[in-house]
Amino acid sequence: MSASATRPAPIAEPLAVTLAAQAIALAQAAAREDQLATWREQARKQLASLAFPDKRTEQWKYTRLTTLDGGHLTQTAAPLSDKDLPFDLPEALAPCRLVLINGHYQPALSNPPAQGLSLTRLDGSASVPLTVTDDSLRTPFAWLNSAALTDGLVLNVPDGVALDSPVEVLMVSSGDQPAVCHPRLRLNLGSGSRATLIERYIGGGAVLTNAVTELFTGIGSDLVHYRLQAERDDALHIGTLVINPGRDSRAHSFQLMQGSALRRNDVRVLMDGSGAHAGLNGIFVGQGKTHTDNQICVEHRAAHASSEQVFKGMAGDQAKLVFNGRIHIFEGARGTHAELSNKNLLLTDGAEVDTKPELEIYNDDVKCSHGTTCGQLDAQGLFYLRSRGVPQEEAKRMLAFGFVNELLGALPDTTVADWARPWLESALTDETARA
């Protein structure tokens, strides 16, 4: 008998066991006989087969889930209207806006486009072809989203259609009691089509946002995607983003996020189409005692595809940033070109950045690069600005803004860029004031 056969199985942490039991109970409570019943059942089986992460789980070792010990997975957040919110909804970033509050679609607050886009609700009233496979969703939180789903949106753009303006999907969370909501969004972009999608999150409080977004692009299509995470500091957010570019398509995702009490982003890009290109740019800013964990994985499975990742993080006060960027090139993915860059700036001595680039290659016909850096504000630049009469806090803010200005300049939509600059400036002003 081998030593491995006699080694006792590791004992899961009590919190992980508790969260798993709560998730299963929540999924069972969501069971109902409708058009999504089979889909939920398949997801529930996947959920039951997975262990919730603890300190021994490699991809979660910098993110502990003690913030969920208050019973967030014991109940689903109550449906709300805009009149129930303790804040006003922000101005729209696009003529077409679709609003979900605590995971429930709000037709009265939404303005869908007149043509070029069809919308289907994931409320069980219609049969929707949704494939549930462990190949795209891997975390127990993503499977919980599927197993407990009661509402969501599927957006379909037909072949050969170019939307003339962006589509904004506003995800709102709010609540005073620990609970969880499950925003769900899927975009199917047809062959030869073009679209811009703005995925925007606001709110905060005791409600955990457990979101899943899936983006599928057809042959020769072009997608621009924004993921704007601007919830309050007390927000709890665990999100999954899956991007699956089709053959000869282009998918560009721009992700802007500020830290919160718990922020975890699992991003998977499945390069299944030959000739496809995926570009991922990201800015993440932490302040106070916030926590932000980005797990990015690009899987090259088809030949002659390319990808590029550029992420920049800034942490001040006692904030914690985590970045794990991984490029996985399969055996048959010949002619792959993949790049990864993660640069981080520590604004104070108490801040922390944990970053790790990974490169896993199974064939020789590739061109790849990856790297990460972590540093502080330029002392000479700071001295120069101070010597010119610029106050210290303002000088630090200017240098920090310059650190990410290149990524802001790459935003292709003026409306989003106009939103991003004051958002970032406000975050940096709050941040550098603590330095």
Short mmCIF file of C-alpha atoms in Angstrom, two decimals:
data_model
loop_
_atom_site.label_atom_id
_atom_site.label_comp_id
_atom_site.label_asym_id
_atom_site.label_seq_id
_atom_site.Cartn_x
_atom_site.Cartn_y
_atom_site.Cartn_z
CA MET A 1 0.00 0.00 0.00
CA SER A 2 1.42 3.38 -0.97
CA ALA A 3 2.04 6.16 1.52
CA SER A 4 -0.49 8.36 -0.26
CA ALA A 5 -3.18 5.72 0.23
CA THR A 6 -2.70 5.73 3.99
CA ARG A 7 -2.40 9.48 4.38
CA PRO A 8 -5.51 10.89 6.06
CA ALA A 9 -7.58 13.35 4.06
CA PRO A 10 -7.13 16.97 5.17
CA ILE A 11 -9.80 18.26 7.51
CA ALA A 12 -11.60 21.28 6.13
CA GLU A 13 -11.76 24.42 8.20
CA PRO A 14 -15.04 24.87 10.13
CA LEU A 15 -15.90 28.04 8.19
CA ALA A 16 -15.44 26.28 4.83
CA VAL A 17 -17.72 23.45 5.99
CA THR A 18 -20.31 25.94 7.23
CA LEU A 19 -20.29 27.95 3.99
CA ALA A 20 -20.64 24.78 1.92
CA ALA A 21 -23.65 23.65 3.95
CA GLN A 22 -25.26 27.08 3.72
CA ALA A 23 -24.72 27.21 -0.05
CA ILE A 24 -26.30 23.78 -0.58
CA ALA A 25 -29.31 24.73 1.54
CA LEU A 26 -29.68 28.01 -0.35
CA ALA A 27 -29.54 26.18 -3.69
CA GLN A 28 -32.13 23.63 -2.55
CA ALA A 29 -34.44 26.43 -1.40
CA ALA A 30 -34.23 27.98 -4.89
CA ALA A 31 -35.42 24.79 -6.62
CA ARG A 32 -38.67 25.19 -8.55
CA GLU A 33 -40.41 23.69 -11.56
CA ASP A 34 -39.83 26.11 -14.40
CA GLN A 35 -37.79 26.37 -17.60
CA LEU A 36 -34.50 26.54 -15.67
CA ALA A 37 -35.16 23.61 -13.32
CA THR A 38 -32.80 21.19 -15.09
CA TRP A 39 -30.09 23.83 -15.32
CA ARG A 40 -30.28 24.55 -11.59
CA GLU A 41 -30.20 20.84 -10.77
CA GLN A 42 -27.03 20.31 -12.82
CA ALA A 43 -25.39 23.28 -11.10
CA ARG A 44 -26.51 22.03 -7.69
CA LYS A 45 -24.72 18.73 -8.31
CA GLN A 46 -21.55 20.57 -9.31
CA LEU A 47 -21.81 22.75 -6.22
CA ALA A 48 -22.15 19.71 -3.96
CA SER A 49 -18.97 18.20 -5.44
CA LEU A 50 -16.78 21.22 -4.65
CA ALA A 51 -15.19 22.21 -1.36
CA PHE A 52 -15.29 25.83 -0.29
CA PRO A 53 -11.84 27.43 -0.09
CA ASP A 54 -9.83 27.63 3.11
CA LYS A 55 -6.25 28.63 3.96
CA ARG A 56 -4.86 25.55 2.18
CA THR A 57 -6.49 26.46 -1.14
CA GLU A 58 -3.64 27.90 -3.20
CA GLN A 59 -5.68 30.38 -5.25
CA TRP A 60 -7.40 31.68 -2.12
CA LYS A 61 -4.47 31.81 0.30
CA TYR A 62 -4.42 35.63 0.37
CA THR A 63 -8.20 35.97 0.66
CA ARG A 64 -9.94 34.68 3.75
CA LEU A 65 -13.72 34.41 3.84
CA THR A 66 -14.18 35.34 7.50
CA THR A 67 -16.23 38.35 6.37
CA LEU A 68 -18.95 35.87 5.33
CA ASP A 69 -19.22 34.37 8.82
CA GLY A 70 -22.25 36.53 9.54
CA GLY A 71 -24.65 34.31 7.59
CA HIS A 72 -24.48 35.91 4.14
CA LEU A 73 -25.17 32.56 2.44
CA THR A 74 -28.19 31.73 4.59
CA GLN A 75 -30.68 33.87 2.69
CA THR A 76 -31.19 35.56 -0.65
CA ALA A 77 -31.41 39.34 -0.67
CA ALA A 78 -34.93 40.70 -0.96
CA PRO A 79 -36.03 42.20 -4.28
CA LEU A 80 -36.00 46.00 -4.10
CA SER A 81 -37.09 48.89 -6.27
CA ASP A 82 -35.25 52.17 -6.71
CA LYS A 83 -37.55 53.72 -4.09
CA ASP A 84 -36.20 51.27 -1.50
CA LEU A 85 -32.58 52.28 -2.06
CA PRO A 86 -30.81 54.63 0.40
CA PHE A 87 -29.13 56.34 -2.57
CA ASP A 88 -30.06 57.60 -6.02
CA LEU A 89 -29.10 55.72 -9.13
CA PRO A 90 -26.24 57.39 -11.02
CA GLU A 91 -26.63 58.94 -14.44
CA ALA A 92 -26.57 56.49 -17.30
CA LEU A 93 -23.36 56.01 -19.28
CA ALA A 94 -25.23 54.92 -22.41
CA PRO A 95 -28.63 55.51 -24.06
CA CYS A 96 -29.43 51.85 -23.48
CA ARG A 97 -29.41 50.97 -19.78
CA LEU A 98 -30.58 47.72 -18.18
CA VAL A 99 -30.90 47.75 -14.38
CA LEU A 100 -30.74 44.86 -11.90
CA ILE A 101 -31.24 45.46 -8.17
CA ASN A 102 -30.13 42.63 -5.88
CA GLY A 103 -29.97 40.41 -8.94
CA HIS A 104 -33.53 41.16 -10.17
CA TYR A 105 -34.19 42.86 -13.49
CA GLN A 106 -36.06 46.19 -13.28
CA PRO A 107 -37.98 46.80 -16.54
CA ALA A 108 -39.40 50.11 -15.27
CA LEU A 109 -35.89 51.50 -14.76
CA SER A 110 -34.46 50.09 -17.98
CA ASN A 111 -34.25 51.44 -21.49
CA PRO A 112 -33.47 48.63 -23.94
CA PRO A 113 -32.48 49.49 -27.51
CA ALA A 114 -35.17 49.59 -30.15
CA GLN A 115 -33.36 47.23 -32.52
CA GLY A 116 -30.24 45.14 -32.96
CA LEU A 117 -30.39 43.45 -29.55
CA SER A 118 -32.78 40.91 -28.08
CA LEU A 119 -33.21 40.43 -24.36
CA THR A 120 -34.31 37.28 -22.52
CA ARG A 121 -34.88 37.12 -18.77
CA LEU A 122 -33.47 34.25 -16.73
CA ASP A 123 -36.50 34.13 -14.45
CA GLY A 124 -37.60 30.65 -15.52
CA SER A 125 -40.38 31.88 -17.76
CA ALA A 126 -38.56 31.05 -21.00
CA SER A 127 -36.41 28.20 -22.19
CA VAL A 128 -32.88 29.46 -22.72
CA PRO A 129 -30.05 27.30 -24.13
CA LEU A 130 -27.52 27.61 -21.33
CA THR A 131 -24.66 25.16 -21.19
CA VAL A 132 -23.52 24.28 -17.68
CA THR A 133 -20.03 22.78 -17.72
CA ASP A 134 -17.23 22.67 -15.20
CA ASP A 135 -14.98 23.91 -18.00
CA SER A 136 -16.14 27.53 -17.68
CA LEU A 137 -17.29 27.84 -14.07
CA ARG A 138 -14.84 26.49 -11.51
CA THR A 139 -15.45 28.13 -8.14
CA PRO A 140 -18.23 27.07 -5.75
CA PHE A 141 -19.51 30.65 -5.75
CA ALA A 142 -20.02 30.57 -9.54
CA TRP A 143 -21.92 27.29 -9.26
CA LEU A 144 -24.00 28.72 -6.42
CA ASN A 145 -24.98 31.57 -8.73
CA SER A 146 -26.31 29.02 -11.24
CA ALA A 147 -27.94 26.76 -8.68
CA ALA A 148 -29.77 29.58 -6.87
CA LEU A 149 -30.58 31.71 -9.92
CA THR A 150 -34.01 33.33 -10.02
CA ASP A 151 -33.40 36.18 -12.46
CA GLY A 152 -30.83 37.53 -14.88
CA LEU A 153 -30.33 38.59 -18.48
CA VAL A 154 -29.24 37.01 -21.75
CA LEU A 155 -28.39 39.53 -24.47
CA ASN A 156 -28.23 38.34 -28.08
CA VAL A 157 -26.80 40.32 -30.98
CA PRO A 158 -27.59 38.66 -34.34
CA ASP A 159 -24.99 37.96 -37.00
CA GLY A 160 -23.78 40.97 -38.94
CA VAL A 161 -25.24 43.59 -36.59
CA ALA A 162 -23.23 46.58 -35.35
CA LEU A 163 -24.82 48.29 -32.34
CA ASP A 164 -24.56 52.04 -32.79
CA SER A 165 -24.21 52.81 -29.06
CA PRO A 166 -23.01 51.00 -25.93
CA VAL A 167 -25.27 48.90 -23.71
CA GLU A 168 -24.96 49.56 -19.98
CA VAL A 169 -25.99 46.92 -17.45
CA LEU A 170 -26.19 48.48 -13.99
CA MET A 171 -25.93 45.99 -11.11
CA VAL A 172 -27.10 47.43 -7.77
CA SER A 173 -26.79 45.82 -4.35
CA SER A 174 -28.28 47.07 -1.11
CA GLY A 175 -29.47 45.72 2.23
CA ASP A 176 -29.04 46.04 5.98
CA GLN A 177 -29.07 42.32 6.81
CA PRO A 178 -26.49 39.70 5.73
CA ALA A 179 -27.71 38.09 2.52
CA VAL A 180 -26.55 37.25 -1.00
CA CYS A 181 -27.73 38.26 -4.47
CA HIS A 182 -26.83 36.51 -7.73
CA PRO A 183 -26.58 38.89 -10.71
CA ARG A 184 -26.30 36.89 -13.92
CA LEU A 185 -25.45 38.26 -17.36
CA ARG A 186 -24.65 36.56 -20.64
CA LEU A 187 -23.86 38.20 -23.96
CA ASN A 188 -23.96 36.23 -27.21
CA LEU A 189 -22.38 38.32 -29.95
CA GLY A 190 -23.11 37.02 -33.43
CA SER A 191 -20.61 36.45 -36.23
CA GLY A 192 -19.39 39.63 -37.87
CA SER A 193 -21.12 41.78 -35.25
CA ARG A 194 -19.86 44.67 -33.10
CA ALA A 195 -20.96 45.76 -29.64
CA THR A 196 -19.84 47.68 -26.56
CA LEU A 197 -20.99 46.43 -23.16
CA ILE A 198 -20.63 48.39 -19.91
CA GLU A 199 -20.94 46.14 -16.85
CA ARG A 200 -21.28 48.48 -13.88
CA TYR A 201 -21.61 47.76 -10.14
CA ILE A 202 -22.70 50.16 -7.38
CA GLY A 203 -24.05 49.86 -3.84
CA GLY A 204 -22.77 48.16 -0.74
CA GLY A 205 -23.80 47.19 2.76
CA ALA A 206 -24.46 43.73 4.17
CA VAL A 207 -25.47 42.08 0.88
CA LEU A 208 -22.87 39.89 -0.85
CA THR A 209 -22.87 40.31 -4.64
CA ASN A 210 -22.14 36.88 -6.14
CA ALA A 211 -22.01 37.74 -9.85
CA VAL A 212 -21.39 35.71 -13.00
CA THR A 213 -20.91 37.28 -16.43
CA GLU A 214 -20.30 35.28 -19.61
CA LEU A 215 -19.24 36.85 -22.92
CA PHE A 216 -19.28 34.80 -26.13
CA THR A 217 -18.14 36.35 -29.39
CA GLY A 218 -18.85 34.88 -32.81
CA ILE A 219 -16.59 34.49 -35.83
CA GLY A 220 -15.02 37.77 -36.91
CA SER A 221 -16.88 39.81 -34.29
CA ASP A 222 -15.61 42.76 -32.26
CA LEU A 223 -16.46 43.31 -28.57
CA VAL A 224 -15.47 46.13 -26.22
CA HIS A 225 -16.30 45.35 -22.60
CA TYR A 226 -16.05 47.55 -19.52
CA ARG A 227 -16.29 46.23 -15.98
CA LEU A 228 -16.69 49.14 -13.58
CA GLN A 229 -16.71 48.15 -9.90
CA ALA A 230 -17.45 51.28 -7.91
CA GLU A 231 -19.26 49.97 -4.85
CA ARG A 232 -18.75 51.50 -1.41
CA ASP A 233 -15.91 50.50 0.91
CA ASP A 234 -18.22 48.19 2.90
CA ALA A 235 -19.30 46.20 -0.17
CA LEU A 236 -18.84 42.43 -0.48
CA HIS A 237 -18.29 41.23 -4.04
CA ILE A 238 -17.26 37.85 -5.43
CA GLY A 239 -17.44 37.82 -9.21
CA THR A 240 -16.76 35.45 -12.09
CA LEU A 241 -16.11 36.69 -15.62
CA VAL A 242 -15.79 34.24 -18.51
CA ILE A 243 -14.76 35.46 -21.98
CA ASN A 244 -14.84 33.05 -24.91
CA PRO A 245 -13.65 34.71 -28.15
CA GLY A 246 -14.64 33.01 -31.40
CA ARG A 247 -12.45 32.44 -34.44
CA ASP A 248 -10.86 35.63 -35.83
CA SER A 249 -12.76 37.76 -33.30
CA ARG A 250 -11.47 40.54 -31.06
CA ALA A 251 -12.50 41.00 -27.43
CA HIS A 252 -11.16 43.88 -25.36
CA SER A 253 -12.04 44.08 -21.67
CA PHE A 254 -11.28 47.15 -19.55
CA GLN A 255 -11.67 46.57 -15.81
CA LEU A 256 -11.67 49.44 -13.31
CA MET A 257 -12.20 48.64 -9.65
CA GLN A 258 -11.80 50.13 -6.20
CA GLY A 259 -11.23 48.07 -3.08
CA SER A 260 -13.96 47.10 -0.65
CA ALA A 261 -14.37 44.98 2.47
CA LEU A 262 -14.14 41.92 0.21
CA ARG A 263 -13.53 41.98 -3.52
CA ARG A 264 -12.65 38.84 -5.42
CA ASN A 265 -12.59 38.63 -9.22
CA ASP A 266 -12.09 35.33 -11.04
CA VAL A 267 -11.53 36.06 -14.74
CA ARG A 268 -11.13 33.24 -17.27
CA VAL A 269 -10.48 33.80 -20.96
CA LEU A 270 -10.97 30.66 -23.06
CA MET A 271 -9.13 31.08 -26.36
CA ASP A 272 -10.89 28.37 -28.36
CA GLY A 273 -10.95 30.19 -31.70
CA SER A 274 -7.99 30.28 -34.08
CA GLY A 275 -6.94 33.80 -35.00
CA ALA A 276 -8.79 35.34 -32.03
CA HIS A 277 -7.36 38.15 -29.92
CA ALA A 278 -8.18 39.05 -26.32
CA GLY A 279 -6.95 42.22 -24.63
CA LEU A 280 -7.38 42.79 -20.90
CA ASN A 281 -6.55 46.10 -19.24
CA GLY A 282 -7.18 46.80 -15.58
CA ILE A 283 -6.76 49.43 -12.87
CA PHE A 284 -7.39 48.50 -9.24
CA VAL A 285 -7.08 50.91 -6.33
CA GLY A 286 -7.15 50.00 -2.63
CA GLN A 287 -7.58 52.37 0.29
CA GLY A 288 -8.39 52.17 4.00
CA LYS A 289 -8.49 48.52 5.04
CA THR A 290 -10.02 47.27 1.81
CA HIS A 291 -9.17 44.00 0.06
CA THR A 292 -9.01 43.31 -3.69
CA ASP A 293 -8.09 39.93 -5.18
CA ASN A 294 -7.77 39.49 -8.96
CA GLN A 295 -7.29 35.99 -10.36
CA ILE A 296 -6.77 36.16 -14.14
CA CYS A 297 -6.34 33.03 -16.26
CA VAL A 298 -5.99 33.04 -20.06
CA GLU A 299 -6.15 29.57 -21.60
CA HIS A 300 -4.83 29.29 -25.15
CA ARG A 301 -6.36 26.15 -26.67
CA ALA A 302 -6.42 27.01 -30.37
CA ALA A 303 -3.56 27.79 -32.75
CA HIS A 304 -2.52 31.28 -33.87
CA ALA A 305 -4.43 33.24 -31.22
CA SER A 306 -3.07 36.13 -29.19
CA SER A 307 -3.70 37.78 -25.84
CA GLU A 308 -2.39 40.74 -23.90
CA GLN A 309 -2.86 41.57 -20.22
CA VAL A 310 -1.90 44.92 -18.67
CA PHE A 311 -2.96 45.49 -15.06
CA LYS A 312 -1.87 48.24 -12.70
CA GLY A 313 -2.63 48.39 -9.00
CA MET A 314 -2.24 51.08 -6.35
CA ALA A 315 -2.50 50.46 -2.62
CA GLY A 316 -2.34 52.91 0.26
CA ASP A 317 -3.12 53.10 3.96
CA GLN A 318 -3.61 49.44 5.05
CA ALA A 319 -5.20 48.18 1.85
CA LYS A 320 -4.33 44.78 0.41
CA LEU A 321 -4.09 43.98 -3.30
CA VAL A 322 -3.71 40.49 -4.74
CA PHE A 323 -2.97 39.70 -8.37
CA ASN A 324 -2.41 36.26 -9.86
CA GLY A 325 -2.05 36.33 -13.64
CA ARG A 326 -1.76 33.03 -15.44
CA ILE A 327 -1.16 32.13 -19.10
CA HIS A 328 -1.82 28.50 -19.97
CA ILE A 329 -0.83 27.40 -23.48
CA PHE A 330 -2.11 23.97 -24.52
CA GLU A 331 -0.21 21.49 -26.67
CA GLY A 332 -2.12 22.23 -29.86
CA ALA A 333 -2.00 26.03 -29.51
CA ARG A 334 0.83 26.59 -31.99
CA GLY A 335 1.75 30.12 -33.00
CA THR A 336 0.40 31.62 -29.79
CA HIS A 337 1.42 35.14 -28.84
CA ALA A 338 0.67 36.01 -25.21
CA GLU A 339 1.87 38.82 -22.94
CA LEU A 340 1.24 39.68 -19.29
CA SER A 341 2.29 42.78 -17.35
CA ASN A 342 1.34 43.69 -13.79
CA LYS A 343 2.79 46.83 -12.20
CA ASN A 344 1.92 47.98 -8.69
CA LEU A 345 2.46 51.11 -6.65
CA LEU A 346 2.61 51.21 -2.86
CA LEU A 347 1.45 54.63 -1.68
CA THR A 348 2.08 54.00 2.04
CA ASP A 349 4.24 51.74 4.19
CA GLY A 350 1.21 49.93 5.62
CA ALA A 351 -0.16 48.79 2.25
CA GLU A 352 0.40 45.29 0.87
CA VAL A 353 0.60 43.85 -2.64
CA ASP A 354 0.86 40.11 -3.36
CA THR A 355 1.46 39.44 -7.03
CA LYS A 356 2.43 36.32 -8.96
CA PRO A 357 2.67 35.86 -12.75
CA GLU A 358 2.42 32.30 -14.08
CA LEU A 359 3.30 30.85 -17.46
CA GLU A 360 2.52 27.24 -18.37
CA ILE A 361 3.50 26.15 -21.90
CA TYR A 362 3.06 22.78 -23.60
CA ASN A 363 4.49 23.45 -27.07
CA ASP A 364 7.54 25.22 -28.49
CA ASP A 365 5.94 27.34 -31.22
CA VAL A 366 4.96 30.30 -29.02
CA LYS A 367 5.98 33.85 -28.25
CA CYS A 368 5.27 34.75 -24.63
CA SER A 369 6.35 37.20 -21.97
CA HIS A 370 5.25 37.91 -18.42
CA GLY A 371 6.43 40.11 -15.60
CA THR A 372 5.45 42.04 -12.51
CA THR A 373 6.86 44.95 -10.53
CA CYS A 374 6.08 46.58 -7.21
CA GLY A 375 7.48 49.95 -6.13
CA GLN A 376 6.86 53.22 -4.36
CA LEU A 377 6.29 56.77 -5.50
CA ASP A 378 9.28 58.29 -7.26
CA ALA A 379 11.18 60.26 -4.61
CA GLN A 380 12.82 62.57 -7.16
CA GLY A 381 9.54 63.32 -8.86
CA LEU A 382 7.93 64.05 -5.52
CA PHE A 383 10.82 66.35 -4.55
CA TYR A 384 10.56 68.19 -7.87
CA LEU A 385 6.84 68.87 -7.44
CA ARG A 386 7.27 69.91 -3.81
CA SER A 387 10.07 72.28 -4.80
CA ARG A 388 7.67 73.91 -7.27
CA GLY A 389 5.20 74.64 -4.48
CA VAL A 390 2.84 71.71 -5.00
CA PRO A 391 1.43 70.50 -1.65
CA GLN A 392 2.61 67.02 -0.63
CA GLU A 393 -0.79 65.31 -0.89
CA GLU A 394 -1.44 66.88 -4.28
CA ALA A 395 2.02 65.90 -5.52
CA LYS A 396 1.47 62.28 -4.48
CA ARG A 397 -1.90 62.27 -6.18
CA MET A 398 -0.39 63.64 -9.40
CA LEU A 399 2.32 60.98 -9.48
CA ALA A 400 -0.15 58.21 -8.74
CA PHE A 401 -2.49 59.46 -11.45
CA GLY A 402 0.37 59.51 -13.92
CA PHE A 403 1.13 55.88 -13.06
CA VAL A 404 -2.15 54.71 -14.64
CA ASN A 405 -2.82 57.55 -17.07
CA GLU A 406 -1.64 55.46 -20.01
CA LEU A 407 -4.40 52.91 -19.39
CA LEU A 408 -7.00 55.64 -19.01
CA GLY A 409 -5.91 57.06 -22.34
CA ALA A 410 -6.49 53.65 -23.95
CA LEU A 411 -10.22 53.65 -23.10
CA PRO A 412 -11.92 53.78 -26.51
CA ASP A 413 -15.22 55.32 -25.34
CA THR A 414 -15.23 58.99 -24.34
CA THR A 415 -18.20 58.58 -22.01
CA VAL A 416 -16.47 55.90 -19.96
CA ALA A 417 -13.20 57.85 -19.93
CA ASP A 418 -15.06 60.93 -18.69
CA TRP A 419 -16.53 58.81 -15.89
CA ALA A 420 -13.24 57.11 -15.05
CA ARG A 421 -11.08 60.19 -14.55
CA PRO A 422 -13.10 61.82 -11.71
CA TRP A 423 -13.70 58.37 -10.21
CA LEU A 424 -9.99 57.66 -10.08
CA GLU A 425 -9.10 61.18 -8.98
CA SER A 426 -11.54 60.92 -6.08
CA ALA A 427 -10.09 57.57 -5.03
CA LEU A 428 -6.55 58.89 -5.21
CA THR A 429 -7.44 62.05 -3.30
CA ASP A 430 -8.87 59.97 -0.48
CA GLU A 431 -5.87 57.66 -0.67
CA THR A 432 -3.00 60.11 -0.74
CA ALA A 433 -4.58 62.19 2.02
CA ARG A 434 -3.82 59.29 4.35
CA ALA A 435 -0.17 59.04 3.27
#
